[in-house]
PDB file of C-alpha atoms in Angstrom:
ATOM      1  CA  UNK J   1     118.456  98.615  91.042  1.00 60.00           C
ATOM      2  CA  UNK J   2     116.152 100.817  92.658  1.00 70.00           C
ATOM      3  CA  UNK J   3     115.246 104.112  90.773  1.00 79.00           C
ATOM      4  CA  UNK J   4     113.121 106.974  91.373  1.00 88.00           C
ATOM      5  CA  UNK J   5     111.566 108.816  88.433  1.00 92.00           C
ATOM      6  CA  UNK J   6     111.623 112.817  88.203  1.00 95.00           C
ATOM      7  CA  UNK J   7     108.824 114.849  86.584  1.00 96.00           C
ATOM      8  CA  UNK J   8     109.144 116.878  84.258  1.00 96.00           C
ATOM      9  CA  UNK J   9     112.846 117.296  82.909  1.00 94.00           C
ATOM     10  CA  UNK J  10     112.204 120.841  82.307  1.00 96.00           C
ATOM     11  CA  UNK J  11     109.635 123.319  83.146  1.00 97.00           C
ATOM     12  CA  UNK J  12     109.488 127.303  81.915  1.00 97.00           C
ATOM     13  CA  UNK J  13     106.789 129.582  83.769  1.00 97.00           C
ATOM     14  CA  UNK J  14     105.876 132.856  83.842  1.00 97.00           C
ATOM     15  CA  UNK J  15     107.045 134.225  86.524  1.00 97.00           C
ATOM     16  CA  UNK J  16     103.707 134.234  89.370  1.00 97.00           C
ATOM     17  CA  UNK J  17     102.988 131.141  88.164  1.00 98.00           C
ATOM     18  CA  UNK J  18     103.125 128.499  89.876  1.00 98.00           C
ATOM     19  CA  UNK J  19     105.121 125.003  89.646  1.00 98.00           C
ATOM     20  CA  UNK J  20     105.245 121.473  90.988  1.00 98.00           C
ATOM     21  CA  UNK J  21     107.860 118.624  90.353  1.00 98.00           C
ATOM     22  CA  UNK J  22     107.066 115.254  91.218  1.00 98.00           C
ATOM     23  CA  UNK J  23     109.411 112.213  92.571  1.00 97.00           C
ATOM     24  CA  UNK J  24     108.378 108.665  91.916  1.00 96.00           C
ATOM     25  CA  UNK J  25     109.320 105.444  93.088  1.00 93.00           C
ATOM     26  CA  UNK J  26     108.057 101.517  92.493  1.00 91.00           C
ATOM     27  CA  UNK J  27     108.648 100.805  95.645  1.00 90.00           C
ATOM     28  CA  UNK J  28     108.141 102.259  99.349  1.00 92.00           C
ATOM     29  CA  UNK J  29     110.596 104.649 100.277  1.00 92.00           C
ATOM     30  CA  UNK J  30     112.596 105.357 104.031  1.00 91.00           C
ATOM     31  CA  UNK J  31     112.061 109.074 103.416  1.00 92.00           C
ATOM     32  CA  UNK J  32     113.302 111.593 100.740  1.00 95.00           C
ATOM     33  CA  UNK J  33     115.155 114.696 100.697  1.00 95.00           C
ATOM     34  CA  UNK J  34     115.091 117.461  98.625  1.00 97.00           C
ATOM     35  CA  UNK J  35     117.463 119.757  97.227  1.00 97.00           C
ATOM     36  CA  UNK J  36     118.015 123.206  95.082  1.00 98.00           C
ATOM     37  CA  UNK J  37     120.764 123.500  92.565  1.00 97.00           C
ATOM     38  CA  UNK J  38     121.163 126.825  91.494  1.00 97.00           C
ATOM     39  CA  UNK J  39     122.877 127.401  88.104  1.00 95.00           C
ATOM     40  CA  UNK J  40     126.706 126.865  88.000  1.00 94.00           C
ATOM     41  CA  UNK J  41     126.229 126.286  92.140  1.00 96.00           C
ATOM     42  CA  UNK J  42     126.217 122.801  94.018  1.00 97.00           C
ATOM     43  CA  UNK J  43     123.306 121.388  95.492  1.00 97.00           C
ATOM     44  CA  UNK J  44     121.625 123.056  98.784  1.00 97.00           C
ATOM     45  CA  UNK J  45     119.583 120.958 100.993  1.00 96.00           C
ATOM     46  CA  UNK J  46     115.797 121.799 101.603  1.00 97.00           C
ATOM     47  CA  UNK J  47     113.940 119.558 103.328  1.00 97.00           C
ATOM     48  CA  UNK J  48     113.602 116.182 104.164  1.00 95.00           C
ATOM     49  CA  UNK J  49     110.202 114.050 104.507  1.00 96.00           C
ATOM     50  CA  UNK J  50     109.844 111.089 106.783  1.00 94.00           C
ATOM     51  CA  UNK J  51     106.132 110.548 107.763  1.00 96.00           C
ATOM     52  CA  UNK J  52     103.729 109.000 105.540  1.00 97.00           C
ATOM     53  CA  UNK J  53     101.575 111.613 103.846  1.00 97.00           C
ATOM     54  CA  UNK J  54     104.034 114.440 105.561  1.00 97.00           C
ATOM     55  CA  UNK J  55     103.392 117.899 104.387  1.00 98.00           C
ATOM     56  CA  UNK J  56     106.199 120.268 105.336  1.00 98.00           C
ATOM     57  CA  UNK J  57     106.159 124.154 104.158  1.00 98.00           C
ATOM     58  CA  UNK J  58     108.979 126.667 103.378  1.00 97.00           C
ATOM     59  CA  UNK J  59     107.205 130.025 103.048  1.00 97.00           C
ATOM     60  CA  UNK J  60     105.647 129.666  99.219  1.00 98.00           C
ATOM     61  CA  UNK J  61     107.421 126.377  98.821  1.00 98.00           C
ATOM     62  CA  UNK J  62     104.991 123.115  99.993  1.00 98.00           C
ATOM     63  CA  UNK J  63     106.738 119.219 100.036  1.00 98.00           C
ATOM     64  CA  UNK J  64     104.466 116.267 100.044  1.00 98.00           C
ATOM     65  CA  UNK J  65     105.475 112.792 100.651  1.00 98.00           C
ATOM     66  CA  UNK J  66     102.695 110.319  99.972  1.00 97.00           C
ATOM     67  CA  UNK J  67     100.701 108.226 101.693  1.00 97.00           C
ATOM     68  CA  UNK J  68     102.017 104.805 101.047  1.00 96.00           C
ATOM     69  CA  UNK J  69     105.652 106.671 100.480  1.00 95.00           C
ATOM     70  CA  UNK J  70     106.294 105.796  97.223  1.00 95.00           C
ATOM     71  CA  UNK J  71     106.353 109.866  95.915  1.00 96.00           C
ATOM     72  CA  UNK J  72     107.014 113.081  96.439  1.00 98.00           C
ATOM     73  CA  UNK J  73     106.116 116.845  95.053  1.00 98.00           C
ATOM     74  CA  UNK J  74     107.420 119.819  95.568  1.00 98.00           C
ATOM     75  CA  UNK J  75     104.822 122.762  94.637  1.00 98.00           C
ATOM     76  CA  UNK J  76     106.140 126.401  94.571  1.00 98.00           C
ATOM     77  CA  UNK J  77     103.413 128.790  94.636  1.00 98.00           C
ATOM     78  CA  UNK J  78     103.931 132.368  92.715  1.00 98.00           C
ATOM     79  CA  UNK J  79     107.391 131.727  90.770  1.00 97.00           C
ATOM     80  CA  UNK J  80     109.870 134.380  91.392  1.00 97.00           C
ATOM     81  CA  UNK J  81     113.188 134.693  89.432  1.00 96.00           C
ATOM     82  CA  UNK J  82     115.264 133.731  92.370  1.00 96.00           C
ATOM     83  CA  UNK J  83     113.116 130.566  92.117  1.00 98.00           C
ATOM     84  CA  UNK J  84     115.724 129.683  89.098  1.00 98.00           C
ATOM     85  CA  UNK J  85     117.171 126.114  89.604  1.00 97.00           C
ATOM     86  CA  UNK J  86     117.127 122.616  89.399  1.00 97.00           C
ATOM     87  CA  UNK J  87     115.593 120.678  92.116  1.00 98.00           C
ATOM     88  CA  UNK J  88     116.261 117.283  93.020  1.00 97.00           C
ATOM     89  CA  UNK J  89     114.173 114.906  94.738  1.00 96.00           C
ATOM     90  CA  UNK J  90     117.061 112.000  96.823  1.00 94.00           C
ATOM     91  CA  UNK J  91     115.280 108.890  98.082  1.00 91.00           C
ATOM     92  CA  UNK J  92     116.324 106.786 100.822  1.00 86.00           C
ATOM     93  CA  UNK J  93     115.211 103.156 100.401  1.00 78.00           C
ATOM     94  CA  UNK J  94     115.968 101.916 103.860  1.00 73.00           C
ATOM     95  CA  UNK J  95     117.559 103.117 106.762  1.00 62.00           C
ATOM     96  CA  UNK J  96     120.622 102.458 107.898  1.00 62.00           C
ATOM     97  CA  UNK J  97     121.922 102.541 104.388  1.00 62.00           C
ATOM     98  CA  UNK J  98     123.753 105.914 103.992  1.00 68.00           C
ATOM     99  CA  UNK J  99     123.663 106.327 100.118  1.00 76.00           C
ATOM    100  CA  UNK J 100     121.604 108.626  98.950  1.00 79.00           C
ATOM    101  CA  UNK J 101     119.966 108.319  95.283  1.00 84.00           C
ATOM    102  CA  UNK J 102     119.179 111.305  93.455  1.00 90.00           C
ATOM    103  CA  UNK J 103     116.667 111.886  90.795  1.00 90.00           C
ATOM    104  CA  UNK J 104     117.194 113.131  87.514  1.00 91.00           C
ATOM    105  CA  UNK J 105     116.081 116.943  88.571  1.00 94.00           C
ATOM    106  CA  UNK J 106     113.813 119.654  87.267  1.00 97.00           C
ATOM    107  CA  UNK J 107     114.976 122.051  85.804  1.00 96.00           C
ATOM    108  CA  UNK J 108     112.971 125.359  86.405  1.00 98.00           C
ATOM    109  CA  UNK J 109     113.013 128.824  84.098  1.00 97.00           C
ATOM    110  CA  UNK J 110     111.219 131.610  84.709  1.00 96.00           C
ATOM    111  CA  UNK J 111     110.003 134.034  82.552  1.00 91.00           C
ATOM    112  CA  UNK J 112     110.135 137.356  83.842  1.00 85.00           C
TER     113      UNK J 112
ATOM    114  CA  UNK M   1     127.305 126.802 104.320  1.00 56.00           C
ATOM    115  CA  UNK M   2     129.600 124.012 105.809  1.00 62.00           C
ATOM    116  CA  UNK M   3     132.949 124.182 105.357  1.00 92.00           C
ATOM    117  CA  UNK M   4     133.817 122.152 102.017  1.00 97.00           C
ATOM    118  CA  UNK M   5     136.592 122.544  99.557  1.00 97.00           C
ATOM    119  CA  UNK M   6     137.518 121.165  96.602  1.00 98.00           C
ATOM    120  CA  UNK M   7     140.756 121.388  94.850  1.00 98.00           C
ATOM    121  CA  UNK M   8     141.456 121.972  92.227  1.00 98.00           C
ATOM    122  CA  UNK M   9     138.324 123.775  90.602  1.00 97.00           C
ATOM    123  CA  UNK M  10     139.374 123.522  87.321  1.00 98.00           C
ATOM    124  CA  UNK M  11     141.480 120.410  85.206  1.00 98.00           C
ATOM    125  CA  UNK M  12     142.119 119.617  81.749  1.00 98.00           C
ATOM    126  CA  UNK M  13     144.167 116.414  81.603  1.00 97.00           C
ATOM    127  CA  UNK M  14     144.802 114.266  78.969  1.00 97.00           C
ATOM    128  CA  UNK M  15     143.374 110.661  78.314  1.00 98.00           C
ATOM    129  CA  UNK M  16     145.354 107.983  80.096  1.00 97.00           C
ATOM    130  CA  UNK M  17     146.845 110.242  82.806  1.00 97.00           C
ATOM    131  CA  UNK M  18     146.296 109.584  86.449  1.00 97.00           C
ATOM    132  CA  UNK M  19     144.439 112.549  88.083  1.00 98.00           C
ATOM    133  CA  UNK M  20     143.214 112.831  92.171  1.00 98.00           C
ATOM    134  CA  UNK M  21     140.512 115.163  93.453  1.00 98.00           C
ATOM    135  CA  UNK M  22     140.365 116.092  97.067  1.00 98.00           C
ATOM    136  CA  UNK M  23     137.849 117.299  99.395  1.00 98.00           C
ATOM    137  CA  UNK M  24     138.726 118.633 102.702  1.00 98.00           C
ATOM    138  CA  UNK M  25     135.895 119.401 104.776  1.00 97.00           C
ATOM    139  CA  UNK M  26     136.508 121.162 108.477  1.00 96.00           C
ATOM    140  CA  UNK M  27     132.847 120.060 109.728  1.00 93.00           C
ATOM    141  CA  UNK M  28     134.001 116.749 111.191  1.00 94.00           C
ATOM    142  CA  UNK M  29     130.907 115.193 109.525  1.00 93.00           C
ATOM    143  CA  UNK M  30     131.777 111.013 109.434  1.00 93.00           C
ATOM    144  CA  UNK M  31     130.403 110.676 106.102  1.00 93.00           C
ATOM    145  CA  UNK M  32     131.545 111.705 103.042  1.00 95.00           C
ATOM    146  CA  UNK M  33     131.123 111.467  98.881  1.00 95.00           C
ATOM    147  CA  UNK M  34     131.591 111.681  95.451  1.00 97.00           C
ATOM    148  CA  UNK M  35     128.978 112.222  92.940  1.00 97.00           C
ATOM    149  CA  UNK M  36     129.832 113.188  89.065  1.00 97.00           C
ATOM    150  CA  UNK M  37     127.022 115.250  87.375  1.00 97.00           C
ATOM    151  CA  UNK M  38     126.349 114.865  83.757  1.00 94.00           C
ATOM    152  CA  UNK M  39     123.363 116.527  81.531  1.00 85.00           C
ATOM    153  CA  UNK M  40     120.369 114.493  81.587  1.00 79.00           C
ATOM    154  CA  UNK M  41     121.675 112.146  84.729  1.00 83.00           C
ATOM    155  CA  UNK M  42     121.439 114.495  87.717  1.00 87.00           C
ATOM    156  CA  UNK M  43     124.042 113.190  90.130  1.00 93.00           C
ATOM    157  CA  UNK M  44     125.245 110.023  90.565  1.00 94.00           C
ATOM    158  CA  UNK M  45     127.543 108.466  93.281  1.00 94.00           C
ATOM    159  CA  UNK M  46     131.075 107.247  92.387  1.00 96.00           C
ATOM    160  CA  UNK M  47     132.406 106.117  96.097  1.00 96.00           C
ATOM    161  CA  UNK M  48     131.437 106.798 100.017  1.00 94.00           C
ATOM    162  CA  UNK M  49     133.155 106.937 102.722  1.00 94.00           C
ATOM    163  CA  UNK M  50     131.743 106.027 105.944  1.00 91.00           C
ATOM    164  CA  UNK M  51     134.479 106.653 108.245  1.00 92.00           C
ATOM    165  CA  UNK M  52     138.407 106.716 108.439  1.00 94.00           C
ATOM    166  CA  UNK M  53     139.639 103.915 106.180  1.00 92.00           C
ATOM    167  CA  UNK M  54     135.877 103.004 105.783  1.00 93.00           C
ATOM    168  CA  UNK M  55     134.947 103.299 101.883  1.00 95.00           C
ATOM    169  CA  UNK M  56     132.134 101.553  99.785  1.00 93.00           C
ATOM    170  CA  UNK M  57     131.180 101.793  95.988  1.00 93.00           C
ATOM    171  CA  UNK M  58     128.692 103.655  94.342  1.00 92.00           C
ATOM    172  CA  UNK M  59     126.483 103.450  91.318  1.00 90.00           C
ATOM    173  CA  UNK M  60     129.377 104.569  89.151  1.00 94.00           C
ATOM    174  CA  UNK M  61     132.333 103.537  90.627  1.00 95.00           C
ATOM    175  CA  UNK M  62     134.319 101.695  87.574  1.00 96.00           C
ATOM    176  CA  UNK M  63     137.507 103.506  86.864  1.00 96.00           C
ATOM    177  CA  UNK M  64     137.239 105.617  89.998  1.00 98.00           C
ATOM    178  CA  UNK M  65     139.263 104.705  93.409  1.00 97.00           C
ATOM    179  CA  UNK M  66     139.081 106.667  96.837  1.00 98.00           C
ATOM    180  CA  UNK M  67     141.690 106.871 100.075  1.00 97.00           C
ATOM    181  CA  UNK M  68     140.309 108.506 103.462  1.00 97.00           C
ATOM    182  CA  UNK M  69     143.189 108.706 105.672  1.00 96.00           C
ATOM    183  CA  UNK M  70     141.874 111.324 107.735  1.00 96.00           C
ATOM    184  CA  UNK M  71     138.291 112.257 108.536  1.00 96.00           C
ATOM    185  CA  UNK M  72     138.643 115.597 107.038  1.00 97.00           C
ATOM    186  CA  UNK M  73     140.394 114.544 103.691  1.00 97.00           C
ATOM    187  CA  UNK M  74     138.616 112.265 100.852  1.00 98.00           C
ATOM    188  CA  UNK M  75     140.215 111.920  97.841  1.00 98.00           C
ATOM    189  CA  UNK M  76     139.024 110.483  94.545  1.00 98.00           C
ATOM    190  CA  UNK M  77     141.808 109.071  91.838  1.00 98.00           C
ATOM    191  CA  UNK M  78     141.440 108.307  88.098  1.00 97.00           C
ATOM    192  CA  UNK M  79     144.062 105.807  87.965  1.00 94.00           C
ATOM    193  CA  UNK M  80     143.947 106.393  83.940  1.00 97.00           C
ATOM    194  CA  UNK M  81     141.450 109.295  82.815  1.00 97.00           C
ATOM    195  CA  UNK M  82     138.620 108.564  79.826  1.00 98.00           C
ATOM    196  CA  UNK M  83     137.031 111.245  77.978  1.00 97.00           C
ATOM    197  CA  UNK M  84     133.984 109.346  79.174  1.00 97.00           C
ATOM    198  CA  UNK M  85     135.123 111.055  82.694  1.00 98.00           C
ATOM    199  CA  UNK M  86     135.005 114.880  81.700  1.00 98.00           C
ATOM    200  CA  UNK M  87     132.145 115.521  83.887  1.00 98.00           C
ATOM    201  CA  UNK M  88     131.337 117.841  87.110  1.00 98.00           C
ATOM    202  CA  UNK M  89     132.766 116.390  90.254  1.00 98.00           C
ATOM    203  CA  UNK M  90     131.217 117.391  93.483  1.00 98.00           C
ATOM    204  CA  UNK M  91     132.172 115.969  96.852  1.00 97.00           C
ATOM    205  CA  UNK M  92     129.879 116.236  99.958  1.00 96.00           C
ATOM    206  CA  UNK M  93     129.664 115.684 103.515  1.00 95.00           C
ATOM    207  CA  UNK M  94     127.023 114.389 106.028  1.00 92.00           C
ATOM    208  CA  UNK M  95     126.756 113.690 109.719  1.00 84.00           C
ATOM    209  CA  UNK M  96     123.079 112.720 110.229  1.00 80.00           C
ATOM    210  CA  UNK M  97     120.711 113.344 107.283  1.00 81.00           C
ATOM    211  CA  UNK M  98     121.620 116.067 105.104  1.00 89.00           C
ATOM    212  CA  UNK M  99     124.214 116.376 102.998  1.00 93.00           C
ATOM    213  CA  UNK M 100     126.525 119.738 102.489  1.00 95.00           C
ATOM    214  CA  UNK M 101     128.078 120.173  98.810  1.00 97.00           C
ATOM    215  CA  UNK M 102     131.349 121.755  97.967  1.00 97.00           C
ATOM    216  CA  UNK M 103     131.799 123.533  94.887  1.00 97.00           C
ATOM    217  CA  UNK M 104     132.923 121.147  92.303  1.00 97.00           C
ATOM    218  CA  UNK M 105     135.224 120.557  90.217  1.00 98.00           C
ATOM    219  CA  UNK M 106     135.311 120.154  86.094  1.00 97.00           C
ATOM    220  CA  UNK M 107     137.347 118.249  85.031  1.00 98.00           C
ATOM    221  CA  UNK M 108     137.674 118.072  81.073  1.00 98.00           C
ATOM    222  CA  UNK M 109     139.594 114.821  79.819  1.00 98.00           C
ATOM    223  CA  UNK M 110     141.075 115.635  76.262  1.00 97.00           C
TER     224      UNK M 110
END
């Protein structure tokens, strides 16, 4: 089945550091969404890409999809502890189809 | 955030007993799911619904059966719970593109 690949599993920073996750797919992609877990919370919606080499910002946080739509990052500039979480990239392979595939996530720790 | 429940929050059960989740949403949003979340899988989807009556499998939908009698009410049944199905339970709602979570539930199969 189709899959998307999340990277990495887990990342620890410093906090004012700076962090990226990444979302990869074989094939072409519909669009993607994005979405912040916050521990012991559900999953809160971000953003969601569309356009071929999109970039969309949220104050220090910067989405990408790619060109030929087959990946996704997610860059947070300057970590700050409320930056805590696990983010999940969510692939949409074609339209129309309303299931929604998540990735495995990111977790992200910061040090203070 | 939209308005999701989940009920109940918390379940221990034992193996082989039948146990239903429910999620009750007061958006009106025509689609709704169920994803279980386990350590090292993220979230997966066990069944959608993509209307009154209207319900499709998931990923992970073996051992897992769904009723939506009314567009507010989705509820998932483990006809006979597996330890393999302690996991986190979350339902979640959409209406275009993004989807609103409840809270989950844990449910711990003993």
């Amino acid at each position: 089945g189709q899959q998307v690949m999340q990277i990495p599993q887990y990342q620890h920073v410093q906090e004012g550091e700076d962090f990226t996750t990444y979302c990869n797919s074989s094939t072409t992609l519909s669009n993607i969404q994005w979405y912040k877990q916050r521990p012991g919370g559900h999953p809160v919606f971000l953003i969601q890409l569309v356009k071929s080499g999109e970039v969309k910002k949220q104050k220090r946080l910067t989405f990408q999809f790619g060109e030929a739509k087959k990946n996704s990052s997610l860059h947070i500039t300057a970590t700050q502890t409320t930056d805590v979480g696990t983010y999940f990239c969510a692939p949409l392979w074609d339209f129309g189809n309303e299931k929604l595939t998540f990735g495995t996530g990111t977790r992200l720790t910061i040090i203070p | 955030d939209a308005g999701i429940t989940q009920s109940p929050r918390h379940k221990v059960t034992e193996t082989g007993t039948p146990v239903t989740l429910r999620c009750h949403q007061t958006e009106n949003h025509r689609y709704m799911y169920w994803y279980r979340q386990d350590p090292g899988h993220g979230l997966r989807l066990i069944h959608y619904s993509y209307g009154v009556k209207d319900t499709d499998k998931g990923e992970v939908s073996d051992g897992y059966s769904v009723s939506r009698s009314k567009t507010e009410d989705f509820l998932l049944t483990l006809e006979s719970a597996t330890s393999s199905q302690t996991s986190v339970y979350f339902c979640a709602t959409a209406d275009y593109d993004e989807q609103y979570f409840g809270p989950g539930t844990r449910l711990t199969v003993t």
